[in-house]
């Protein structure tokens, strides 16, 4: 595997349960890269378009000397359950549970048909892939970094907040979960994916210590028609649009941590005048993460 100056890609095998599948990692290595340069992993939305997500960060990569990595999980190998829900729910056909509303961005989920079977083998979840990619790249480029930052938009935002809940022992440092359409609450009374009642071996104390940033667009509200918005009876309890749901998730976690006297390192950041737009959110994220590096 080679990572040369500029933009490119490399491939790695999928994790346990996906050994015959391939993950393509798109990268950009800046001209002035050194062993001390920071590393940012960018998680794409439902389009799995790691190349264009990587491209949104090229200017930032060069300006702040940050290595960009964006893993693309092919839809044929990683379904909605395997990607958005991280493989925590076993893969099965639940297409009949979803109805797309014409002339809108909304998808209605029939909760009686959407049966999610919990996958107890955490090794088969996608979350360990991120440290695996980081470790491989670190060795290849002889990086001195011990941690990496993360940004994910839309489905990528779904993945990252679940990553924090399900896999808090990662080497990820600052984790910006941007404009997720729905959330898994740290709720012990509700089953996955809306809660964690049926998920074993979680450590919420460690999850609340992670530097998770709910990075939300102010205009990703009821008037936003971009992207896909999941609607269901249980999901709608979080709010009727992405901005409301992101705030709800943050405050739910804050209350949970206070109730159990846990340290809480999560942050809520609302970006003015931006809706469901990954490029504009990436631009704001670059300022948030690296403005003090100049």
mmCIF file of C-alpha atoms in Angstrom:
data_model
loop_
_atom_site.group_PDB
_atom_site.id
_atom_site.type_symbol
_atom_site.label_atom_id
_atom_site.label_comp_id
_atom_site.label_asym_id
_atom_site.label_seq_id
_atom_site.Cartn_x
_atom_site.Cartn_y
_atom_site.Cartn_z
ATOM 1 C CA UNK A 1 0.000 0.000 0.000
ATOM 2 C CA UNK A 2 1.285 3.479 -0.913
ATOM 3 C CA UNK A 3 0.078 6.912 0.135
ATOM 4 C CA UNK A 4 1.655 9.504 -2.118
ATOM 5 C CA UNK A 5 1.395 13.283 -2.169
ATOM 6 C CA UNK A 6 -1.967 14.555 -3.407
ATOM 7 C CA UNK A 7 -5.243 12.666 -3.824
ATOM 8 C CA UNK A 8 -5.557 8.920 -4.283
ATOM 9 C CA UNK A 9 -7.102 5.786 -2.835
ATOM 10 C CA UNK A 10 -6.227 2.372 -1.494
ATOM 11 C CA UNK A 11 -8.230 -0.706 -0.594
ATOM 12 C CA UNK A 12 -8.402 -2.904 2.474
ATOM 13 C CA UNK A 13 -10.421 -5.997 3.291
ATOM 14 C CA UNK A 14 -13.598 -5.659 5.299
ATOM 15 C CA UNK A 15 -13.579 -6.646 8.941
ATOM 16 C CA UNK A 16 -14.801 -9.863 10.545
ATOM 17 C CA UNK A 17 -17.878 -11.080 8.685
ATOM 18 C CA UNK A 18 -16.867 -9.015 5.643
ATOM 19 C CA UNK A 19 -13.566 -10.673 4.767
ATOM 20 C CA UNK A 20 -14.627 -11.082 1.128
ATOM 21 C CA UNK A 21 -15.651 -7.431 0.836
ATOM 22 C CA UNK A 22 -13.467 -4.429 0.085
ATOM 23 C CA UNK A 23 -13.372 -0.963 1.652
ATOM 24 C CA UNK A 24 -11.957 1.762 -0.580
ATOM 25 C CA UNK A 25 -10.246 4.530 1.375
ATOM 26 C CA UNK A 26 -9.917 7.847 -0.461
ATOM 27 C CA UNK A 27 -7.174 10.116 0.842
ATOM 28 C CA UNK A 28 -5.455 13.442 0.366
ATOM 29 C CA UNK A 29 -1.890 13.898 1.559
ATOM 30 C CA UNK A 30 -0.838 17.584 1.664
ATOM 31 C CA UNK A 31 2.391 18.870 0.147
ATOM 32 C CA UNK A 32 3.905 19.875 3.469
ATOM 33 C CA UNK A 33 2.957 16.670 5.272
ATOM 34 C CA UNK A 34 5.204 15.622 8.146
ATOM 35 C CA UNK A 35 5.153 12.811 10.679
ATOM 36 C CA UNK A 36 3.514 15.265 13.103
ATOM 37 C CA UNK A 37 0.643 16.222 10.763
ATOM 38 C CA UNK A 38 -2.856 15.589 12.082
ATOM 39 C CA UNK A 39 -5.132 12.927 10.609
ATOM 40 C CA UNK A 40 -8.843 13.378 9.904
ATOM 41 C CA UNK A 41 -11.198 10.554 8.969
ATOM 42 C CA UNK A 42 -14.297 11.655 7.038
ATOM 43 C CA UNK A 43 -17.316 9.320 7.016
ATOM 44 C CA UNK A 44 -19.606 9.725 3.963
ATOM 45 C CA UNK A 45 -23.385 9.865 3.936
ATOM 46 C CA UNK A 46 -25.773 7.324 2.413
ATOM 47 C CA UNK A 47 -24.249 7.843 -1.045
ATOM 48 C CA UNK A 48 -21.039 6.189 0.254
ATOM 49 C CA UNK A 49 -19.149 8.721 -1.913
ATOM 50 C CA UNK A 50 -15.836 8.861 -0.119
ATOM 51 C CA UNK A 51 -14.196 10.547 -3.113
ATOM 52 C CA UNK A 52 -16.390 13.662 -3.049
ATOM 53 C CA UNK A 53 -16.333 13.827 0.755
ATOM 54 C CA UNK A 54 -12.534 13.695 0.567
ATOM 55 C CA UNK A 55 -12.590 16.440 -2.069
ATOM 56 C CA UNK A 56 -14.523 18.728 0.295
ATOM 57 C CA UNK A 57 -11.507 18.701 2.600
ATOM 58 C CA UNK A 58 -8.626 19.181 0.117
ATOM 59 C CA UNK A 59 -8.270 22.941 0.713
ATOM 60 C CA UNK A 60 -8.280 22.343 4.458
ATOM 61 C CA UNK A 61 -5.775 19.532 4.040
ATOM 62 C CA UNK A 62 -3.322 21.832 2.274
ATOM 63 C CA UNK A 63 -3.968 24.891 4.450
ATOM 64 C CA UNK A 64 -3.642 23.122 7.788
ATOM 65 C CA UNK A 65 -1.455 20.192 6.704
ATOM 66 C CA UNK A 66 -3.972 17.489 7.648
ATOM 67 C CA UNK A 67 -4.058 14.011 6.111
ATOM 68 C CA UNK A 68 -7.631 13.224 4.990
ATOM 69 C CA UNK A 69 -8.981 9.664 4.935
ATOM 70 C CA UNK A 70 -12.508 8.848 3.727
ATOM 71 C CA UNK A 71 -13.572 5.171 3.744
ATOM 72 C CA UNK A 72 -16.251 4.171 1.216
ATOM 73 C CA UNK A 73 -18.418 1.148 2.063
ATOM 74 C CA UNK A 74 -20.076 -0.254 -1.069
ATOM 75 C CA UNK A 75 -23.865 -0.615 -0.854
ATOM 76 C CA UNK A 76 -23.698 -4.115 -2.317
ATOM 77 C CA UNK A 77 -21.557 -5.223 0.643
ATOM 78 C CA UNK A 78 -22.900 -3.029 3.455
ATOM 79 C CA UNK A 79 -26.654 -2.516 3.673
ATOM 80 C CA UNK A 80 -28.512 0.141 5.657
ATOM 81 C CA UNK A 81 -28.237 -2.152 8.671
ATOM 82 C CA UNK A 82 -24.553 -2.758 8.068
ATOM 83 C CA UNK A 83 -23.624 0.876 7.387
ATOM 84 C CA UNK A 84 -26.012 3.363 9.010
ATOM 85 C CA UNK A 85 -26.637 1.047 11.964
ATOM 86 C CA UNK A 86 -23.042 -0.182 12.088
ATOM 87 C CA UNK A 87 -23.813 -3.895 11.881
ATOM 88 C CA UNK A 88 -25.185 -3.814 15.432
ATOM 89 C CA UNK A 89 -28.418 -5.084 13.883
ATOM 90 C CA UNK A 90 -28.056 -8.340 11.957
ATOM 91 C CA UNK A 91 -28.348 -8.018 8.194
ATOM 92 C CA UNK A 92 -31.770 -8.955 6.833
ATOM 93 C CA UNK A 93 -34.206 -7.709 4.205
ATOM 94 C CA UNK A 94 -36.431 -4.982 5.687
ATOM 95 C CA UNK A 95 -37.176 -3.066 2.473
ATOM 96 C CA UNK A 96 -40.922 -3.650 2.886
ATOM 97 C CA UNK A 97 -40.821 -1.653 6.121
ATOM 98 C CA UNK A 98 -40.011 1.614 4.337
ATOM 99 C CA UNK A 99 -42.225 3.836 2.202
ATOM 100 C CA UNK A 100 -40.838 6.849 0.326
ATOM 101 C CA UNK A 101 -43.184 9.859 0.393
ATOM 102 C CA UNK A 102 -43.514 11.392 -3.079
ATOM 103 C CA UNK A 103 -42.170 14.911 -3.628
ATOM 104 C CA UNK A 104 -40.488 14.971 -0.232
ATOM 105 C CA UNK A 105 -37.314 13.830 1.516
ATOM 106 C CA UNK A 106 -39.235 11.710 3.994
ATOM 107 C CA UNK A 107 -39.212 7.939 4.385
ATOM 108 C CA UNK A 108 -41.845 6.340 6.615
ATOM 109 C CA UNK A 109 -40.734 3.289 8.607
ATOM 110 C CA UNK A 110 -43.393 0.772 9.628
ATOM 111 C CA UNK A 111 -42.133 -0.299 13.052
ATOM 112 C CA UNK A 112 -44.167 -3.513 13.000
ATOM 113 C CA UNK A 113 -42.345 -4.634 9.845
ATOM 114 C CA UNK A 114 -38.934 -3.206 10.744
ATOM 115 C CA UNK A 115 -37.703 -5.993 12.977
ATOM 116 C CA UNK A 116 -34.116 -5.422 14.094
ATOM 117 C CA UNK A 117 -32.283 -8.455 15.408
ATOM 118 C CA UNK A 118 -29.334 -7.558 17.639
ATOM 119 C CA UNK A 119 -25.882 -8.789 16.587
ATOM 120 C CA UNK A 120 -24.014 -9.675 19.786
ATOM 121 C CA UNK A 121 -20.665 -10.138 18.039
ATOM 122 C CA UNK A 122 -19.114 -6.657 18.322
ATOM 123 C CA UNK A 123 -16.196 -7.803 16.158
ATOM 124 C CA UNK A 124 -18.596 -7.769 13.183
ATOM 125 C CA UNK A 125 -19.586 -4.140 13.689
ATOM 126 C CA UNK A 126 -17.937 -1.585 11.390
ATOM 127 C CA UNK A 127 -16.624 0.552 14.246
ATOM 128 C CA UNK A 128 -13.316 -1.353 14.719
ATOM 129 C CA UNK A 129 -12.531 -0.595 11.050
ATOM 130 C CA UNK A 130 -11.725 3.023 11.882
ATOM 131 C CA UNK A 131 -8.857 2.271 14.271
ATOM 132 C CA UNK A 132 -7.708 -0.453 11.894
ATOM 133 C CA UNK A 133 -7.488 2.045 9.012
ATOM 134 C CA UNK A 134 -5.732 4.579 11.238
ATOM 135 C CA UNK A 135 -3.178 2.050 12.481
ATOM 136 C CA UNK A 136 -2.436 0.856 8.946
ATOM 137 C CA UNK A 137 -2.009 4.394 7.619
ATOM 138 C CA UNK A 138 0.063 5.466 10.632
ATOM 139 C CA UNK A 139 2.509 2.641 9.993
ATOM 140 C CA UNK A 140 2.618 3.311 6.235
ATOM 141 C CA UNK A 141 3.388 7.030 6.522
ATOM 142 C CA UNK A 142 5.355 6.734 9.786
ATOM 143 C CA UNK A 143 3.053 9.152 11.564
ATOM 144 C CA UNK A 144 3.709 10.144 15.171
ATOM 145 C CA UNK A 145 0.018 10.780 15.818
ATOM 146 C CA UNK A 146 -1.571 8.656 18.524
ATOM 147 C CA UNK A 147 -5.137 9.811 17.790
ATOM 148 C CA UNK A 148 -7.240 11.027 14.860
ATOM 149 C CA UNK A 149 -10.191 13.365 14.386
ATOM 150 C CA UNK A 150 -13.464 12.411 12.688
ATOM 151 C CA UNK A 151 -16.212 14.164 10.734
ATOM 152 C CA UNK A 152 -19.355 12.513 9.391
ATOM 153 C CA UNK A 153 -22.378 14.100 7.735
ATOM 154 C CA UNK A 154 -25.947 12.772 7.455
ATOM 155 C CA UNK A 155 -25.597 8.957 7.489
ATOM 156 C CA UNK A 156 -21.995 9.604 8.505
ATOM 157 C CA UNK A 157 -23.337 11.548 11.482
ATOM 158 C CA UNK A 158 -25.513 8.577 12.377
ATOM 159 C CA UNK A 159 -22.501 6.292 12.260
ATOM 160 C CA UNK A 160 -20.323 8.553 14.398
ATOM 161 C CA UNK A 161 -22.693 9.121 17.302
ATOM 162 C CA UNK A 162 -23.339 5.363 17.402
ATOM 163 C CA UNK A 163 -19.590 4.780 17.174
ATOM 164 C CA UNK A 164 -19.197 6.809 20.382
ATOM 165 C CA UNK A 165 -21.902 4.834 22.189
ATOM 166 C CA UNK A 166 -20.899 1.388 20.955
ATOM 167 C CA UNK A 167 -17.117 1.662 20.681
ATOM 168 C CA UNK A 168 -15.800 4.280 23.154
ATOM 169 C CA UNK A 169 -12.347 2.686 23.476
ATOM 170 C CA UNK A 170 -11.270 3.891 20.024
ATOM 171 C CA UNK A 171 -8.284 6.132 19.264
ATOM 172 C CA UNK A 172 -10.609 8.768 17.811
ATOM 173 C CA UNK A 173 -10.226 12.133 19.523
ATOM 174 C CA UNK A 174 -12.602 14.894 18.361
ATOM 175 C CA UNK A 175 -15.676 13.338 16.726
ATOM 176 C CA UNK A 176 -18.004 15.667 14.821
ATOM 177 C CA UNK A 177 -21.360 14.008 14.116
ATOM 178 C CA UNK A 178 -23.064 16.327 11.633
ATOM 179 C CA UNK A 179 -26.775 16.511 10.704
ATOM 180 C CA UNK A 180 -27.754 12.910 11.448
ATOM 181 C CA UNK A 181 -31.303 12.025 10.467
ATOM 182 C CA UNK A 182 -32.022 9.823 13.475
ATOM 183 C CA UNK A 183 -30.304 8.833 16.692
ATOM 184 C CA UNK A 184 -29.708 5.931 19.032
ATOM 185 C CA UNK A 185 -30.413 7.323 22.481
ATOM 186 C CA UNK A 186 -28.577 6.091 25.595
ATOM 187 C CA UNK A 187 -32.007 4.799 26.601
ATOM 188 C CA UNK A 188 -32.156 1.487 28.477
ATOM 189 C CA UNK A 189 -35.940 1.206 27.999
ATOM 190 C CA UNK A 190 -35.973 1.160 24.180
ATOM 191 C CA UNK A 191 -34.477 -1.451 21.846
ATOM 192 C CA UNK A 192 -31.861 -0.715 19.189
ATOM 193 C CA UNK A 193 -31.703 1.260 16.942
ATOM 194 C CA UNK A 194 -33.690 3.948 18.803
ATOM 195 C CA UNK A 195 -32.296 2.902 22.188
ATOM 196 C CA UNK A 196 -29.789 0.475 23.720
ATOM 197 C CA UNK A 197 -31.987 -1.803 25.830
ATOM 198 C CA UNK A 198 -30.963 -4.949 23.923
ATOM 199 C CA UNK A 199 -27.290 -4.020 23.381
ATOM 200 C CA UNK A 200 -24.819 -5.758 25.673
ATOM 201 C CA UNK A 201 -21.422 -4.767 27.055
ATOM 202 C CA UNK A 202 -21.803 -0.996 26.615
ATOM 203 C CA UNK A 203 -19.830 1.453 28.744
ATOM 204 C CA UNK A 204 -21.779 4.704 28.841
ATOM 205 C CA UNK A 205 -19.357 6.188 31.357
ATOM 206 C CA UNK A 206 -16.592 5.989 28.744
ATOM 207 C CA UNK A 207 -18.949 7.065 25.943
ATOM 208 C CA UNK A 208 -19.841 10.268 27.798
ATOM 209 C CA UNK A 209 -16.122 11.016 28.244
ATOM 210 C CA UNK A 210 -15.490 10.976 24.483
ATOM 211 C CA UNK A 211 -15.149 14.337 22.736
ATOM 212 C CA UNK A 212 -18.339 14.025 20.685
ATOM 213 C CA UNK A 213 -19.587 17.191 18.988
ATOM 214 C CA UNK A 214 -23.190 17.333 17.792
ATOM 215 C CA UNK A 215 -22.411 19.543 14.794
ATOM 216 C CA UNK A 216 -25.753 20.791 13.496
ATOM 217 C CA UNK A 217 -26.860 23.095 10.707
ATOM 218 C CA UNK A 218 -29.233 25.815 11.906
ATOM 219 C CA UNK A 219 -31.295 25.492 8.715
ATOM 220 C CA UNK A 220 -31.478 21.677 8.773
ATOM 221 C CA UNK A 221 -34.962 22.161 10.155
ATOM 222 C CA UNK A 222 -38.574 21.567 9.118
ATOM 223 C CA UNK A 223 -38.033 23.572 5.912
ATOM 224 C CA UNK A 224 -35.061 21.490 4.708
ATOM 225 C CA UNK A 225 -35.832 19.159 1.781
ATOM 226 C CA UNK A 226 -32.323 17.788 1.213
ATOM 227 C CA UNK A 227 -31.157 14.307 2.086
ATOM 228 C CA UNK A 228 -33.439 11.589 3.449
ATOM 229 C CA UNK A 229 -35.354 11.984 6.709
ATOM 230 C CA UNK A 230 -36.608 8.884 8.513
ATOM 231 C CA UNK A 231 -40.048 9.125 10.096
ATOM 232 C CA UNK A 232 -41.649 6.682 12.514
ATOM 233 C CA UNK A 233 -43.585 6.802 15.779
ATOM 234 C CA UNK A 234 -40.519 6.212 17.944
ATOM 235 C CA UNK A 235 -38.096 8.263 15.846
ATOM 236 C CA UNK A 236 -40.454 11.258 15.819
ATOM 237 C CA UNK A 237 -40.243 11.411 19.620
ATOM 238 C CA UNK A 238 -36.728 12.798 19.038
ATOM 239 C CA UNK A 239 -38.164 15.656 16.960
ATOM 240 C CA UNK A 240 -39.602 16.176 13.481
ATOM 241 C CA UNK A 241 -36.409 17.399 11.802
ATOM 242 C CA UNK A 242 -32.648 16.927 12.088
ATOM 243 C CA UNK A 243 -31.846 20.039 14.090
ATOM 244 C CA UNK A 244 -34.439 19.157 16.723
ATOM 245 C CA UNK A 245 -33.296 15.542 16.863
ATOM 246 C CA UNK A 246 -29.641 16.465 17.294
ATOM 247 C CA UNK A 247 -30.479 18.809 20.168
ATOM 248 C CA UNK A 248 -32.730 16.168 21.722
ATOM 249 C CA UNK A 249 -29.946 13.560 21.599
ATOM 250 C CA UNK A 250 -27.431 15.941 23.191
ATOM 251 C CA UNK A 251 -29.736 16.954 26.046
ATOM 252 C CA UNK A 252 -30.838 13.341 26.596
ATOM 253 C CA UNK A 253 -27.196 12.339 26.993
ATOM 254 C CA UNK A 254 -26.508 15.304 29.280
ATOM 255 C CA UNK A 255 -29.383 14.366 31.604
ATOM 256 C CA UNK A 256 -28.385 10.686 31.596
ATOM 257 C CA UNK A 257 -24.800 11.522 32.529
ATOM 258 C CA UNK A 258 -25.910 13.872 35.326
ATOM 259 C CA UNK A 259 -28.343 11.315 36.696
ATOM 260 C CA UNK A 260 -25.504 8.785 36.968
ATOM 261 C CA UNK A 261 -22.891 11.388 37.969
ATOM 262 C CA UNK A 262 -20.728 10.680 34.930
ATOM 263 C CA UNK A 263 -18.272 13.118 33.380
ATOM 264 C CA UNK A 264 -19.760 14.603 30.192
ATOM 265 C CA UNK A 265 -17.489 15.783 27.366
ATOM 266 C CA UNK A 266 -20.081 16.084 24.602
ATOM 267 C CA UNK A 267 -20.590 19.467 22.919
ATOM 268 C CA UNK A 268 -23.514 20.969 21.000
ATOM 269 C CA UNK A 269 -22.521 23.297 18.151
ATOM 270 C CA UNK A 270 -25.119 24.873 15.836
ATOM 271 C CA UNK A 271 -23.760 26.353 12.594
ATOM 272 C CA UNK A 272 -25.659 29.500 11.475
ATOM 273 C CA UNK A 273 -27.233 29.738 8.010
ATOM 274 C CA UNK A 274 -26.367 26.176 6.906
ATOM 275 C CA UNK A 275 -28.814 23.379 6.118
ATOM 276 C CA UNK A 276 -28.249 19.796 5.004
ATOM 277 C CA UNK A 277 -25.103 20.547 3.015
ATOM 278 C CA UNK A 278 -21.991 18.456 3.644
ATOM 279 C CA UNK A 279 -19.593 20.855 1.885
ATOM 280 C CA UNK A 280 -20.711 23.863 3.924
ATOM 281 C CA UNK A 281 -20.693 21.808 7.123
ATOM 282 C CA UNK A 282 -17.202 20.538 6.258
ATOM 283 C CA UNK A 283 -16.035 24.151 5.793
ATOM 284 C CA UNK A 284 -17.428 25.058 9.223
ATOM 285 C CA UNK A 285 -15.905 21.906 10.725
ATOM 286 C CA UNK A 286 -12.488 22.874 9.355
ATOM 287 C CA UNK A 287 -12.684 26.193 11.198
ATOM 288 C CA UNK A 288 -13.911 24.459 14.366
ATOM 289 C CA UNK A 289 -11.122 21.871 14.326
ATOM 290 C CA UNK A 290 -8.103 23.696 12.931
ATOM 291 C CA UNK A 291 -8.542 27.497 13.186
ATOM 292 C CA UNK A 292 -5.895 27.665 15.928
ATOM 293 C CA UNK A 293 -3.317 25.748 13.866
ATOM 294 C CA UNK A 294 -2.344 28.756 11.740
#
